[in-house]
Amino acid sequence: MKIDAPLLAPNPLQAKEMAQALEAAGYDGAYTFDGPNDPFFPLAFAAEHTERLQLITAIAVAFARNPMLSPSRETNCT
């Protein structure tokens, strides 16, 4: 059995520490969802700082995504 946990970082930069803590606690995966923040940025930061944690989006709404908005979303990381 594999056990996943939510990766609910209020700021995407905080996902690093949260993902490392989940990995150290023995979780197999971490997931984000399309809520108040973009679901992809926390996963990108988590991927950079973990070794075995499987990273998943629980839901990412495709029709709400506009390629022109991606650069403006990166400002959420500051």
PDB file of C-alpha atoms in Angstrom:
ATOM      1  CA  MET A   1       0.000   0.000   0.000  1.00  0.00           C
ATOM      2  CA  LYS A   2       1.219   3.487  -0.838  1.00  0.00           C
ATOM      3  CA  ILE A   3       0.244   6.530   1.169  1.00  0.00           C
ATOM      4  CA  ASP A   4       0.086  10.037  -0.261  1.00  0.00           C
ATOM      5  CA  ALA A   5      -0.335  13.348   1.546  1.00  0.00           C
ATOM      6  CA  PRO A   6      -1.441  16.805   0.449  1.00  0.00           C
ATOM      7  CA  LEU A   7       1.241  19.333  -0.391  1.00  0.00           C
ATOM      8  CA  LEU A   8      -0.676  22.456   0.561  1.00  0.00           C
ATOM      9  CA  ALA A   9       1.936  25.196   0.561  1.00  0.00           C
ATOM     10  CA  PRO A  10       0.489  28.700   0.934  1.00  0.00           C
ATOM     11  CA  ASN A  11       3.491  29.943  -1.029  1.00  0.00           C
ATOM     12  CA  PRO A  12       5.067  27.686  -3.696  1.00  0.00           C
ATOM     13  CA  LEU A  13       8.525  28.346  -2.248  1.00  0.00           C
ATOM     14  CA  GLN A  14       7.448  26.638   0.982  1.00  0.00           C
ATOM     15  CA  ALA A  15       6.783  23.404  -0.903  1.00  0.00           C
ATOM     16  CA  LYS A  16      10.470  22.496  -0.659  1.00  0.00           C
ATOM     17  CA  GLU A  17      10.451  22.106   3.120  1.00  0.00           C
ATOM     18  CA  MET A  18       6.996  20.551   3.185  1.00  0.00           C
ATOM     19  CA  ALA A  19       7.929  17.936   0.564  1.00  0.00           C
ATOM     20  CA  GLN A  20      11.175  17.102   2.350  1.00  0.00           C
ATOM     21  CA  ALA A  21       9.251  16.650   5.603  1.00  0.00           C
ATOM     22  CA  LEU A  22       6.719  14.341   3.916  1.00  0.00           C
ATOM     23  CA  GLU A  23       9.513  12.279   2.374  1.00  0.00           C
ATOM     24  CA  ALA A  24      11.326  12.037   5.722  1.00  0.00           C
ATOM     25  CA  ALA A  25       8.065  10.961   7.393  1.00  0.00           C
ATOM     26  CA  GLY A  26       7.822   8.030   4.977  1.00  0.00           C
ATOM     27  CA  TYR A  27       5.049   9.162   2.642  1.00  0.00           C
ATOM     28  CA  ASP A  28       5.163   7.739  -0.869  1.00  0.00           C
ATOM     29  CA  GLY A  29       3.636  10.693  -2.688  1.00  0.00           C
ATOM     30  CA  ALA A  30       2.409  14.248  -2.380  1.00  0.00           C
ATOM     31  CA  TYR A  31      -0.387  15.940  -4.295  1.00  0.00           C
ATOM     32  CA  THR A  32      -1.593  19.441  -5.033  1.00  0.00           C
ATOM     33  CA  PHE A  33      -4.850  20.637  -6.528  1.00  0.00           C
ATOM     34  CA  ASP A  34      -6.132  23.602  -8.489  1.00  0.00           C
ATOM     35  CA  GLY A  35      -7.214  25.718  -5.551  1.00  0.00           C
ATOM     36  CA  PRO A  36      -6.144  29.201  -4.523  1.00  0.00           C
ATOM     37  CA  ASN A  37      -2.693  28.687  -6.093  1.00  0.00           C
ATOM     38  CA  ASP A  38      -1.386  27.105  -9.255  1.00  0.00           C
ATOM     39  CA  PRO A  39      -0.935  23.344  -8.695  1.00  0.00           C
ATOM     40  CA  PHE A  40       2.254  23.022 -10.768  1.00  0.00           C
ATOM     41  CA  PHE A  41       4.713  25.413  -9.129  1.00  0.00           C
ATOM     42  CA  PRO A  42       4.749  23.676  -5.719  1.00  0.00           C
ATOM     43  CA  LEU A  43       5.392  20.365  -7.497  1.00  0.00           C
ATOM     44  CA  ALA A  44       8.300  21.863  -9.414  1.00  0.00           C
ATOM     45  CA  PHE A  45       9.947  23.083  -6.210  1.00  0.00           C
ATOM     46  CA  ALA A  46       9.245  19.760  -4.481  1.00  0.00           C
ATOM     47  CA  ALA A  47      10.744  17.781  -7.382  1.00  0.00           C
ATOM     48  CA  GLU A  48      13.948  19.747  -7.140  1.00  0.00           C
ATOM     49  CA  HIS A  49      14.428  18.903  -3.457  1.00  0.00           C
ATOM     50  CA  THR A  50      13.191  15.315  -3.047  1.00  0.00           C
ATOM     51  CA  GLU A  51      14.482  11.975  -4.301  1.00  0.00           C
ATOM     52  CA  ARG A  52      11.712   9.385  -4.144  1.00  0.00           C
ATOM     53  CA  LEU A  53       8.462  11.261  -3.478  1.00  0.00           C
ATOM     54  CA  GLN A  54       5.908  10.774  -6.261  1.00  0.00           C
ATOM     55  CA  LEU A  55       4.357  14.113  -7.172  1.00  0.00           C
ATOM     56  CA  ILE A  56       0.769  14.293  -8.368  1.00  0.00           C
ATOM     57  CA  THR A  57      -1.890  16.853  -9.232  1.00  0.00           C
ATOM     58  CA  ALA A  58      -5.192  15.772  -7.722  1.00  0.00           C
ATOM     59  CA  ILE A  59      -6.995  18.075 -10.149  1.00  0.00           C
ATOM     60  CA  ALA A  60      -5.807  20.655 -12.650  1.00  0.00           C
ATOM     61  CA  VAL A  61      -8.566  22.268 -14.671  1.00  0.00           C
ATOM     62  CA  ALA A  62      -7.399  22.405 -18.297  1.00  0.00           C
ATOM     63  CA  PHE A  63      -9.958  24.802 -19.769  1.00  0.00           C
ATOM     64  CA  ALA A  64      -9.078  27.460 -17.199  1.00  0.00           C
ATOM     65  CA  ARG A  65      -5.418  27.479 -18.292  1.00  0.00           C
ATOM     66  CA  ASN A  66      -4.258  30.217 -20.619  1.00  0.00           C
ATOM     67  CA  PRO A  67      -0.645  30.067 -21.838  1.00  0.00           C
ATOM     68  CA  MET A  68      -0.499  33.858 -21.725  1.00  0.00           C
ATOM     69  CA  LEU A  69      -1.070  33.809 -17.951  1.00  0.00           C
ATOM     70  CA  SER A  70       1.800  31.468 -17.069  1.00  0.00           C
ATOM     71  CA  PRO A  71       4.451  34.221 -16.798  1.00  0.00           C
ATOM     72  CA  SER A  72       2.226  36.259 -14.484  1.00  0.00           C
ATOM     73  CA  ARG A  73       1.681  33.229 -12.261  1.00  0.00           C
ATOM     74  CA  GLU A  74       5.422  32.970 -11.683  1.00  0.00           C
ATOM     75  CA  THR A  75       5.225  36.205  -9.713  1.00  0.00           C
ATOM     76  CA  ASN A  76       3.436  34.189  -6.998  1.00  0.00           C
ATOM     77  CA  CYS A  77       6.823  32.654  -6.178  1.00  0.00           C
ATOM     78  CA  THR A  78       8.284  35.830  -4.719  1.00  0.00           C
TER      79      THR A  78
END
